[in-house]
Coordinates of C-alpha atoms in Angstrom, one line a residue:
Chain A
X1 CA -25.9 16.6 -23.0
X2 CA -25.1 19.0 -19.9
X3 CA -21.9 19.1 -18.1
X4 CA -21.3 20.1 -14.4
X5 CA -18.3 21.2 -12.7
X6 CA -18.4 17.9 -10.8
X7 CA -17.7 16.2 -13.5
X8 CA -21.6 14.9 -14.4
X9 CA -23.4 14.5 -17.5
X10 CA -26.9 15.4 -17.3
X11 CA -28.9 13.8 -20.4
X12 CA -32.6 14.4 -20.8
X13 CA -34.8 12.0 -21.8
X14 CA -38.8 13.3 -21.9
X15 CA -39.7 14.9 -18.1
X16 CA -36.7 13.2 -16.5
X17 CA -32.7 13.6 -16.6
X18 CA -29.8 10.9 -16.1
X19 CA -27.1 11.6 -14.3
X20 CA -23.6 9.7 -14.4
X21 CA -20.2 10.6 -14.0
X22 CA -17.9 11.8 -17.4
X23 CA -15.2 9.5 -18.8
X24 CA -12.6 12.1 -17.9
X25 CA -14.2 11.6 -14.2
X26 CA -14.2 7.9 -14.1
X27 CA -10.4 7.9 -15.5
X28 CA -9.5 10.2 -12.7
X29 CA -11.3 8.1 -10.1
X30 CA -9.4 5.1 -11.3
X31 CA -10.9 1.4 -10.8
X32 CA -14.0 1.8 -8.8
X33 CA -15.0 -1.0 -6.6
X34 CA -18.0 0.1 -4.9
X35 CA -20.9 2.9 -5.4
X36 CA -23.5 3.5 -2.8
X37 CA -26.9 4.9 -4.5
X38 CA -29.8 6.4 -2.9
X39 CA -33.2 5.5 -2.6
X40 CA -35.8 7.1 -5.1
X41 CA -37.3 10.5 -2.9
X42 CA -37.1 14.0 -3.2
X43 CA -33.6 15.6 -2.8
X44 CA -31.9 19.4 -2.5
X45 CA -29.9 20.3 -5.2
X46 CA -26.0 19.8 -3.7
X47 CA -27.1 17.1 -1.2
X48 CA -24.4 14.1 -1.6
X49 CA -26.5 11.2 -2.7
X50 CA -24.3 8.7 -4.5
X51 CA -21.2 7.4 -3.2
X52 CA -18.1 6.1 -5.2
X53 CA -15.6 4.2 -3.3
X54 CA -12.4 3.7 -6.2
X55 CA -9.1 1.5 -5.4
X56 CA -7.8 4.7 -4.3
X57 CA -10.0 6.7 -3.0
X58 CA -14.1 7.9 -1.9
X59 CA -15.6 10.1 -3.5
X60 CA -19.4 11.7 -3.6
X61 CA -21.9 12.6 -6.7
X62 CA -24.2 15.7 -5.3
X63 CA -27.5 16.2 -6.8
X64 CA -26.6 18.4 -9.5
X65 CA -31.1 19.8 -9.7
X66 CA -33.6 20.1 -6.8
X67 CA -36.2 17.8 -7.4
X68 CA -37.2 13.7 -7.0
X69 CA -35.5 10.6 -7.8
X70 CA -37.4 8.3 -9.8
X71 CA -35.0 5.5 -10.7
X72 CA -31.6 3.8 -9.7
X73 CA -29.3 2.3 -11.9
X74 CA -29.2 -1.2 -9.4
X75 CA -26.6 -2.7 -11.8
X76 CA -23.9 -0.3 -10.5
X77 CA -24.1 -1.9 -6.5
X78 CA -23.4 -5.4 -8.0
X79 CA -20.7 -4.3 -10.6
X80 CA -19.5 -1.0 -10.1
X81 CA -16.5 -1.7 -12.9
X82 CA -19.5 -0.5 -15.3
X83 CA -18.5 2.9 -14.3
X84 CA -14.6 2.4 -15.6
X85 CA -15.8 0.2 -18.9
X86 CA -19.3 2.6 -20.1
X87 CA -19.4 5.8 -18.0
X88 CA -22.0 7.6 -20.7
X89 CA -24.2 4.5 -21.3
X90 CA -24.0 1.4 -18.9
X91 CA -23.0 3.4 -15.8
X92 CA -25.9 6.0 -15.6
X93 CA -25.8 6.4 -11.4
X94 CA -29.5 7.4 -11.7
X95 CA -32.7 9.5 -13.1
X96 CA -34.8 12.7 -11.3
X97 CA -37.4 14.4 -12.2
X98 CA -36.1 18.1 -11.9
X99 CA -39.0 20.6 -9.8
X100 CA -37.8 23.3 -13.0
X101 CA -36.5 21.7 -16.3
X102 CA -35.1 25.0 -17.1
X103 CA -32.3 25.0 -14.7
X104 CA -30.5 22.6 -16.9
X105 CA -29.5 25.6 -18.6
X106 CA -27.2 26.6 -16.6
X107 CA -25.0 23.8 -16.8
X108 CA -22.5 23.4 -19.6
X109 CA -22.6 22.3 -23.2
X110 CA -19.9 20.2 -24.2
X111 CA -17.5 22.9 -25.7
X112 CA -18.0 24.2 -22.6
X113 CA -16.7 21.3 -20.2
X114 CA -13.9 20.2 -22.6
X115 CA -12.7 23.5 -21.9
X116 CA -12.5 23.2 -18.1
X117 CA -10.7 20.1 -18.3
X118 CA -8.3 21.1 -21.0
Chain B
X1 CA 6.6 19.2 -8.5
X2 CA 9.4 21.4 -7.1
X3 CA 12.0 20.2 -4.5
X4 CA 10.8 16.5 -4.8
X5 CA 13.4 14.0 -5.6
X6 CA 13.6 12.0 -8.4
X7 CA 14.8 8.3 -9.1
X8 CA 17.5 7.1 -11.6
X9 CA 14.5 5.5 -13.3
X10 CA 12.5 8.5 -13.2
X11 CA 12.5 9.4 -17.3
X12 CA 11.8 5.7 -17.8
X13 CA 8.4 6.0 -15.9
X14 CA 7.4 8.9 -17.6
X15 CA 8.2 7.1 -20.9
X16 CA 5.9 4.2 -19.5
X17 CA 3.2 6.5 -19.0
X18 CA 2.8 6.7 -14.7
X19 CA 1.1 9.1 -13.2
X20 CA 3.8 10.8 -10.5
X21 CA 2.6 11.6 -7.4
X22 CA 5.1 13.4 -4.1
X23 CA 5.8 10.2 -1.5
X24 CA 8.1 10.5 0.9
X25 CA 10.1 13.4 -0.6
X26 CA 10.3 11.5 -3.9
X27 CA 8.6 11.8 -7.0
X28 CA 7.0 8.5 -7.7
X29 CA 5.0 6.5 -10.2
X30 CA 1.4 5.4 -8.1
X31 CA 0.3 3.6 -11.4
X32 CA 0.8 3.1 -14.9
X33 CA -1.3 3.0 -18.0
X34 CA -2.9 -0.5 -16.1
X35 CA -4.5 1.1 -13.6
X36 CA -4.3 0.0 -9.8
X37 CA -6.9 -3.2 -10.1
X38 CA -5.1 -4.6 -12.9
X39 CA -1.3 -4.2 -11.7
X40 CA -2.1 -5.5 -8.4
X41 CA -3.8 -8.6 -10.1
X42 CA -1.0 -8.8 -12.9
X43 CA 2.0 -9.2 -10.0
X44 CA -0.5 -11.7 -8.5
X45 CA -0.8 -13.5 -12.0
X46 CA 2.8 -13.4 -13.6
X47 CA 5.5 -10.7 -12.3
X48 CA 5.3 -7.2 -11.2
X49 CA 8.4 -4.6 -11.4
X50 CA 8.5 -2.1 -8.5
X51 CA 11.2 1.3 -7.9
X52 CA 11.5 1.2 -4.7
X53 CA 15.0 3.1 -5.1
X54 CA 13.2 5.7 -3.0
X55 CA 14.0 3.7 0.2
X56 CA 17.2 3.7 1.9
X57 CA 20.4 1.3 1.4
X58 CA 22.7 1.5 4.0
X59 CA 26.0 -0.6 5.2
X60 CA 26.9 -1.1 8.2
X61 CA 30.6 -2.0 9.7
X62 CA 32.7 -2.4 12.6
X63 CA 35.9 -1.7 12.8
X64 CA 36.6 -5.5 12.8
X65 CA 35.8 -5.9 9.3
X66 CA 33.3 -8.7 11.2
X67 CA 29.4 -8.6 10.5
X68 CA 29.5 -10.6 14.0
X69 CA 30.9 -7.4 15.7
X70 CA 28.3 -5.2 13.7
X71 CA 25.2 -7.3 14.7
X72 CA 26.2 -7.2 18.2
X73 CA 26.3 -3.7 18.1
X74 CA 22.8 -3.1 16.4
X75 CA 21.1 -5.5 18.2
X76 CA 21.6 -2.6 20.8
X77 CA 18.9 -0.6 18.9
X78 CA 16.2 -3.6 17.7
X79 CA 14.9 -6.8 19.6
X80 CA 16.0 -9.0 17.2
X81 CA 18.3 -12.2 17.1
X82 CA 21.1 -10.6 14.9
X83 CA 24.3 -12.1 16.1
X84 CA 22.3 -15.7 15.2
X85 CA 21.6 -14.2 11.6
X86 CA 23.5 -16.5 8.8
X87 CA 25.7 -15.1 6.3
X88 CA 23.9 -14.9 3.1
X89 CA 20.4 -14.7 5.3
X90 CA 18.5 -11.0 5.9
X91 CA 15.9 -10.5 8.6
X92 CA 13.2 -8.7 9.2
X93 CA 13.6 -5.8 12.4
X94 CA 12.6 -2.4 13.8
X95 CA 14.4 0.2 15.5
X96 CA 11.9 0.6 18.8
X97 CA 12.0 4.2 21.2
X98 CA 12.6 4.0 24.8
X99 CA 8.7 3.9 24.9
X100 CA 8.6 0.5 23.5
X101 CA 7.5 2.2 20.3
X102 CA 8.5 1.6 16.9
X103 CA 10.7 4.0 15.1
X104 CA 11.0 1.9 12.0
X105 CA 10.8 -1.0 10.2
X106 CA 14.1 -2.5 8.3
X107 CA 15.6 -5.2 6.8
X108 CA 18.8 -6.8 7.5
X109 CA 21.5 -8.9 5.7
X110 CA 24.4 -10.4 6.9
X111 CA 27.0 -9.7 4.2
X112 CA 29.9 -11.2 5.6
X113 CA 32.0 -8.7 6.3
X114 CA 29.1 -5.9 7.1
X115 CA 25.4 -5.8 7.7
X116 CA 23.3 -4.7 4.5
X117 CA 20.6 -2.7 5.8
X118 CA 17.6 -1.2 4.0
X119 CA 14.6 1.3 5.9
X120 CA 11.7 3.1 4.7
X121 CA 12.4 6.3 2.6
X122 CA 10.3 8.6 4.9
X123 CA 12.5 7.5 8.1
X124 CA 15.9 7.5 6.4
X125 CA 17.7 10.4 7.7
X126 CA 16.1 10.2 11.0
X127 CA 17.6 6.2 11.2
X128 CA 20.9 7.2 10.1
X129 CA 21.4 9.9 12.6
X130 CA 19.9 7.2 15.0
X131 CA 22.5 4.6 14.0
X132 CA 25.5 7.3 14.2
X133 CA 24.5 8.6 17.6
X134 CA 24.2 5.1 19.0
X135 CA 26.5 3.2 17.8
X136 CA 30.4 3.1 17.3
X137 CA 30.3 1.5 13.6
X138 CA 30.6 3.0 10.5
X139 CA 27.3 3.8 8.7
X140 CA 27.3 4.2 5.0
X141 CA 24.3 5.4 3.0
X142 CA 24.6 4.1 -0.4
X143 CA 23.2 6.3 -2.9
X144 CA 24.6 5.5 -6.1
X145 CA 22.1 2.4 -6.1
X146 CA 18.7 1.8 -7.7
X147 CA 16.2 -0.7 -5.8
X148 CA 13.9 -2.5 -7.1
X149 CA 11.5 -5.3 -6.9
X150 CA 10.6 -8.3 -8.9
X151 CA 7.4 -9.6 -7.2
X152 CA 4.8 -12.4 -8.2
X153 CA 4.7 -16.5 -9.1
X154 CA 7.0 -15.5 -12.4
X155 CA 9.2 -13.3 -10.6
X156 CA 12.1 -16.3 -10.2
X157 CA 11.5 -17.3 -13.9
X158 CA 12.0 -13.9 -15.5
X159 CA 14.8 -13.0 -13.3
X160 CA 16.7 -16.3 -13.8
X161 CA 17.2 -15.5 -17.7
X162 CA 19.4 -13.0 -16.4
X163 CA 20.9 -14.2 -13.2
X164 CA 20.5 -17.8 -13.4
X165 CA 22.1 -18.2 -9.8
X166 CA 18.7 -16.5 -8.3
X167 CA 16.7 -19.7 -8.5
X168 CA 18.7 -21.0 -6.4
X169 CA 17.6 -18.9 -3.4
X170 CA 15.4 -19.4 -0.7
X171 CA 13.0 -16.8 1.1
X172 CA 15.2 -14.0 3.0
X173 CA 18.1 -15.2 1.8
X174 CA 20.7 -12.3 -0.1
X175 CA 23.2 -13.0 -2.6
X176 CA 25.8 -10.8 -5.0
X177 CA 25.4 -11.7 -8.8
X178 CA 26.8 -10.5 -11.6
X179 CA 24.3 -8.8 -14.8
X180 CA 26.1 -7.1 -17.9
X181 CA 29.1 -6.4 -15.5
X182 CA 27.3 -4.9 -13.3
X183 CA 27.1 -6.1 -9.3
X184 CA 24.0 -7.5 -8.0
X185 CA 22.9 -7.3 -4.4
X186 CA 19.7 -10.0 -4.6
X187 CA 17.3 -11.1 -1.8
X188 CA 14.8 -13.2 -2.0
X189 CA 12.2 -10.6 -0.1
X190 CA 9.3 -7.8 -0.9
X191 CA 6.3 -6.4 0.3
X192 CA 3.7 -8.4 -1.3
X193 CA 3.3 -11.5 0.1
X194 CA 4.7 -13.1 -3.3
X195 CA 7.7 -15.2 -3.9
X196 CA 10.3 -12.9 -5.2
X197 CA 13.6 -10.6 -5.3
X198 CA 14.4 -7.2 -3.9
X199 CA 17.6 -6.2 -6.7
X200 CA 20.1 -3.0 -5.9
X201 CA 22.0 -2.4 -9.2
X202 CA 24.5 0.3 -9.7
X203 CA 22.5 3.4 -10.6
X204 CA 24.5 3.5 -14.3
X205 CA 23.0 0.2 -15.6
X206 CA 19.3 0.5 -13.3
X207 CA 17.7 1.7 -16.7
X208 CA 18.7 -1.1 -18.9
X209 CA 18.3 -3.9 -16.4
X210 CA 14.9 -2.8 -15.6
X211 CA 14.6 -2.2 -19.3
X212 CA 15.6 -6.1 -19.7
X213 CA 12.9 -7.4 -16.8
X214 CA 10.1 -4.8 -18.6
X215 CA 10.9 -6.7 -22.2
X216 CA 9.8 -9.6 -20.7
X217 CA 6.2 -11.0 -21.3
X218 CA 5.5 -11.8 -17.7
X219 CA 6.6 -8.2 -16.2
X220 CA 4.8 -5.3 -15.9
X221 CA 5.6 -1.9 -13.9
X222 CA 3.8 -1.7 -11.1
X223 CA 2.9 1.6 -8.8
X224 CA 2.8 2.3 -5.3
X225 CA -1.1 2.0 -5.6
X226 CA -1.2 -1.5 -6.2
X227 CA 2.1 -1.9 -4.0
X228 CA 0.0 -0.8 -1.3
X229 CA -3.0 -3.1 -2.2
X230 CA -0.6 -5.7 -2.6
X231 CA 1.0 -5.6 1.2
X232 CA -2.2 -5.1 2.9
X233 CA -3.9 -8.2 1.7
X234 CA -0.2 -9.9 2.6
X235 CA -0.7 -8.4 6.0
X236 CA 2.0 -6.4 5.7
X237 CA 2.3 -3.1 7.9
X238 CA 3.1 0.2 6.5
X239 CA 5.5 2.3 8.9
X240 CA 3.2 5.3 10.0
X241 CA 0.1 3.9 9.6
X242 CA 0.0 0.2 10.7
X243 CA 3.1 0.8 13.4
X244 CA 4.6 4.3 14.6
X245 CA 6.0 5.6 17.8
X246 CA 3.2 4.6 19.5
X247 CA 2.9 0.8 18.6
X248 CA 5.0 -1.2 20.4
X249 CA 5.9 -4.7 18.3
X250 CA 4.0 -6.8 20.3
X251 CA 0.5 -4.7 19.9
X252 CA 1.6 -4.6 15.9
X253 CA 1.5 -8.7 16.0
X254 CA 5.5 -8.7 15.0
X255 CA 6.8 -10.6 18.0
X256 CA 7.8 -13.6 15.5
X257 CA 10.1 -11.0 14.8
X258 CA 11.6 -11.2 18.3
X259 CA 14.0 -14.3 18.9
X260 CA 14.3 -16.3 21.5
X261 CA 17.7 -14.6 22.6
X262 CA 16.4 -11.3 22.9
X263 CA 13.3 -12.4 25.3
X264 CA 12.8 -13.2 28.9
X265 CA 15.3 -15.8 29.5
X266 CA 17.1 -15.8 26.4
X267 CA 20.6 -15.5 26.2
X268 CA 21.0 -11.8 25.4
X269 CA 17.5 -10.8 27.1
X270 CA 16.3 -7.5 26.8
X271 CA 19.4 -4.8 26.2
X272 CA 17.0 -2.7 23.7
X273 CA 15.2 0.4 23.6
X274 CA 11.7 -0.3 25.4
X275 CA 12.3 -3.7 26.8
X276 CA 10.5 -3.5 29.6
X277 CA 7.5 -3.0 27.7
X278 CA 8.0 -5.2 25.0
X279 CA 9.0 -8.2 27.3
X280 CA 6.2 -7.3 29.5
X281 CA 4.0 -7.1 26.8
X282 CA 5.5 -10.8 25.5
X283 CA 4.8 -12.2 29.3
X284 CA 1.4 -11.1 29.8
X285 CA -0.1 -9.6 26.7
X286 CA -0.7 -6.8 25.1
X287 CA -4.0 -4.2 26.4
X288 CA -4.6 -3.9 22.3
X289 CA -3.5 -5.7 19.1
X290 CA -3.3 -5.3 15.1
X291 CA -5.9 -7.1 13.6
X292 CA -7.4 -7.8 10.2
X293 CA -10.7 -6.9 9.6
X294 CA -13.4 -7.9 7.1
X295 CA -15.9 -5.8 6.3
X296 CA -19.2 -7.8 5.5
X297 CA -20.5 -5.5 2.7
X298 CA -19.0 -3.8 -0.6
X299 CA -18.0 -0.6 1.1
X300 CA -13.9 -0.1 1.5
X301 CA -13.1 1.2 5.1
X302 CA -10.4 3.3 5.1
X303 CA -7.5 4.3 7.5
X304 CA -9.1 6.5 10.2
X305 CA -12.4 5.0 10.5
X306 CA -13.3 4.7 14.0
X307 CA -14.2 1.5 15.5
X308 CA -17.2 0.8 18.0
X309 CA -18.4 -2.5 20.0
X310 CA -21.7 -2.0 19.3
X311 CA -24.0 -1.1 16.4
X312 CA -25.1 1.7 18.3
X313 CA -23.7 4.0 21.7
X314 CA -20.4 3.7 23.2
X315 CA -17.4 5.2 22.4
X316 CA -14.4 3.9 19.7
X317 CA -12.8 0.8 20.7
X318 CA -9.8 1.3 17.8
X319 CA -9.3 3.0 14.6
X320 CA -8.8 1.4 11.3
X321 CA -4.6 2.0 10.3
X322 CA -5.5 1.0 6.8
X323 CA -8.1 -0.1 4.5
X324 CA -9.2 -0.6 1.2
X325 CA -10.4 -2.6 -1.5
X326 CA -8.1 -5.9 -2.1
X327 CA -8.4 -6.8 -5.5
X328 CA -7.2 -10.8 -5.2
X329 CA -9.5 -11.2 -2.5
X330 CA -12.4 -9.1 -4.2
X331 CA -13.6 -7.3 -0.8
X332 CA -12.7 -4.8 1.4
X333 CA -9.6 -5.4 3.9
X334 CA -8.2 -3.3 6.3
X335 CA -6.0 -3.5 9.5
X336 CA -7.3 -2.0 13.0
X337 CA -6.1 -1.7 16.5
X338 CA -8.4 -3.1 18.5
X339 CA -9.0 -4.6 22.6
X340 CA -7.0 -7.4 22.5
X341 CA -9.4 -9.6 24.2
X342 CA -11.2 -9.4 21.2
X343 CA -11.3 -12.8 19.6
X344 CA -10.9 -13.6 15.8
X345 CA -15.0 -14.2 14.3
X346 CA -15.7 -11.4 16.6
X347 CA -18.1 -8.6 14.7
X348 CA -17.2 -4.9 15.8
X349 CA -19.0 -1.6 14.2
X350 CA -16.8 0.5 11.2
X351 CA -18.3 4.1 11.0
X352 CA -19.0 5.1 7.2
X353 CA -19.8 8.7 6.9
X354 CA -22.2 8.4 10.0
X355 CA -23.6 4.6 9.5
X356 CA -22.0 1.8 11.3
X357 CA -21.5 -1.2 9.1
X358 CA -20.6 -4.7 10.4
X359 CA -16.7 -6.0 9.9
X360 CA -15.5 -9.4 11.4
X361 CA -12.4 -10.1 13.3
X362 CA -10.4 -12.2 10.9
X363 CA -6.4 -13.7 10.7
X364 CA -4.4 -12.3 8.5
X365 CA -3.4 -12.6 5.7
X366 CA -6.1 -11.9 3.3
X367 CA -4.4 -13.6 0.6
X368 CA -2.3 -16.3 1.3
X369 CA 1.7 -15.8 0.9
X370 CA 3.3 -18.1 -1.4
X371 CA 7.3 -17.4 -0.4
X372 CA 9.8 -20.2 -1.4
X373 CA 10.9 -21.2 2.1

């Protein structure tokens, strides 16, 4: 598993990576209510393409890789608790195919992102 | 959190495990270990206990020793009915500007001998220096006093084991009762839209009171998160958001809150700040009003978002005040400003991050109020 600074996890499976949002993450975001996903398609790495909507506040996912989404987790739209009760199974946001696997490197391991978050 | 203040019950919320956030020069719990969702829903369920000790108390006295002669007074400064308020009842009011704006909203008790008066914690200073310049009484700020609430359908239960005289009361009605030795100052009030009790206790026993109401089954802490998730589906407004300077009563939908005496024709007509707006605005109308808004999909809109006519063109009609998710009705809520010849069923345009999504004109409350009238 790779870590962003946004708080994603970034898990490979085969030619394609799943992205959702880490348990330290969802905990922060409090109970969310409502997530907006986007439709499969190419996107730019950075480009906002999910939207979380918590009791408190919005908040955006951004393509972590260049490269095309393939699948949407559709479960999340009807019951975006998933992300409070599962947020590294249940609550996977959705899956791209990167345009360079290798770039996943430069994320970080685990030891890594415990680190930034103390 | 440097130069914040802090609340008597301030060690016992860390104990309890809040996360503290800076409101209103106060350093306060926004939630427990709950979470938001589920303390909104518990207060809704069973009994919620709020710190509200942020806001201000104040007491209010003429000379006379007469709350009579003291509601005459401040009735200089609000358009409410004071001198018709009961002993032993508390009202509902707001301090309005010249303008016809509203400077802030308040409560206020006849106490007998004095008016009990209690205004939001971010307006505090500017309303006592507002009483003192405008009126020839003597204003006290009490501030050896915690405040909290007891809110929610098990509210009257749990406070009952320890001030059996509570049941007793009726909505808006205040009472002094005695816990442990210790005076308390009881109404039957909040900012939820539940049946329930607003409690000062002497800052000395605040810990083990609230300590005795938290023991209980039924009562959980509850943060300013959910207290704010809570008023908004009561239809409640929050001073600078829902009503400001700008908003005159009338526009905010609070005229109930204007008696027949202080209107056109009543028997102490006008005689506060802004009244020819306000009765104006009572004769003919107001050009916009607050209204509730439903938002047809999942998507919370928020305070700020800008209001159109149309799906597409045209410039904002309003701006959403505030907005969010309402966990007891399980869909967005939110209050707007809007043309007041807007009807209720009407569908106006919320813009989300550059789309325009559909909400309907609806009454408020979201969630009906179940106060024991």
């Amino acid at each position: 598993m790779k870590y962003t600074e946004d708080h994603e996890w970034l898990r490979v499976e085969g030619d394609v990576v799943v992205v959702g949002i880490t348990e330290h993450a969802a905990e922060a975001l409090g109970d969310v209510v409502f997530v907006e996903l986007p439709e499969p398609g190419p996107v730019e790495k950075g480009a906002e393409i999910v939207v979380i909507e918590s009791v408190k506040a919005a908040s955006d996912i951004l393509a972590p890789l260049e490269g095309e989404i393939v699948e949407v987790n559709a479960a999340l739209a009807d019951t975006p608790a998933l992300v409070n009760e599962d947020p590294l199974g249940a609550a996977w946001f959705f899956k791209m195919k990167p345009a360079d696997m290798s770039a996943l490197e430069s994320f970080m391991d685990e030891a890594a992102y415990k680190a930034l978050i103390g | 959190m440097a130069d914040l203040m802090r609340t008597g019950l301030y060690d016992l919320h860390i104990r309890l495990g809040a996360k503290m956030v800076p409101f209103a020069g106060y350093e306060m719990p926004v939630q427990y270990p709950l979470g938001v969702l589920k303390e909104h829903l518990h207060a809704r369920a069973a009994a919620g206990l709020f710190d509200v000790s942020h806001m201000g108390q104040v007491i209010v006295r003429a000379a006379s020793g007469r709350a009579g002669d003291a509601a005459a007074a401040l009735e200089a400064l609000v358009p409410v009915d004071l001198l018709g308020l009961a002993e032993g009842r508390q009202r509902y009011a707001m301090f309005t500007n010249p303008a016809g704006g509203i400077l802030d909203d308040l409560m206020v008790a006849n106490r007998g001998d004095h008016l009990f008066v209690v205004v939001n914690a971010a307006c505090k200073e500017a309303d006592l220096a507002h009483l003192r310049a405008h009126l020839d009484l003597e204003v006290n700020e009490i501030t050896d006093r915690a405040l909290l609430a007891l809110q929610g359908p098990a509210a009257e239960a749990a406070l009952a084991r320890l001030v059996p005289g509570v049941a007793a009361m009726r909505f808006m009605d205040v009472g002094i009762f005695v816990w442990a030795g210790a005076e308390l100052w009881v109404s039957r009030s909040g900012y939820t839209g539940e049946d329930g009790f607003e409690i000062s206790v002497p800052e000395g026993q605040a810990l083990a009171f609230a300590e005795a109401l938290l023991a209980m089954d039924e009562v959980a802490p509850i943060g300013l998160g959910a207290r704010d998730s809570l008023r908004l589906e009561a239809g409640l407004c929050l001073y600078g958001h829902d009503i400001d300077t700008t908003t005159s009563p009338v526009e905010a939908g609070l005229a109930w809150a204007i008696q027949k005496a202080r209107r056109t024709g009543g028997a102490r007509e006008g005689g506060f700040p802004g009244a020819a707006r306000i009765l104006a605005e009572l004769a003919d109308g107001p050009v916009r009003r607050r209204v509730g808004l439903a938002p047809e999909g999942r998507a919370p809109m928020r305070e700020g978002v800008e209001i159109f006519a149309a799906a597409e063109g045209g410039q904002p009609i309003g701006q959403i005040t505030s907005g969010g998710f309402g966990p007891s009705v399980t869909a967005p809520v939110a209050m707007a400003y809007l043309p007041a010849d807007l009807p209720e069923g009407a569908i106006v345009y919320g813009d989300l991050r550059g789309k325009r999504l559909p909400a309907r004109i609806v009454a408020m409350p979201f969630h009906p109020t179940t106060y024991k009238r």
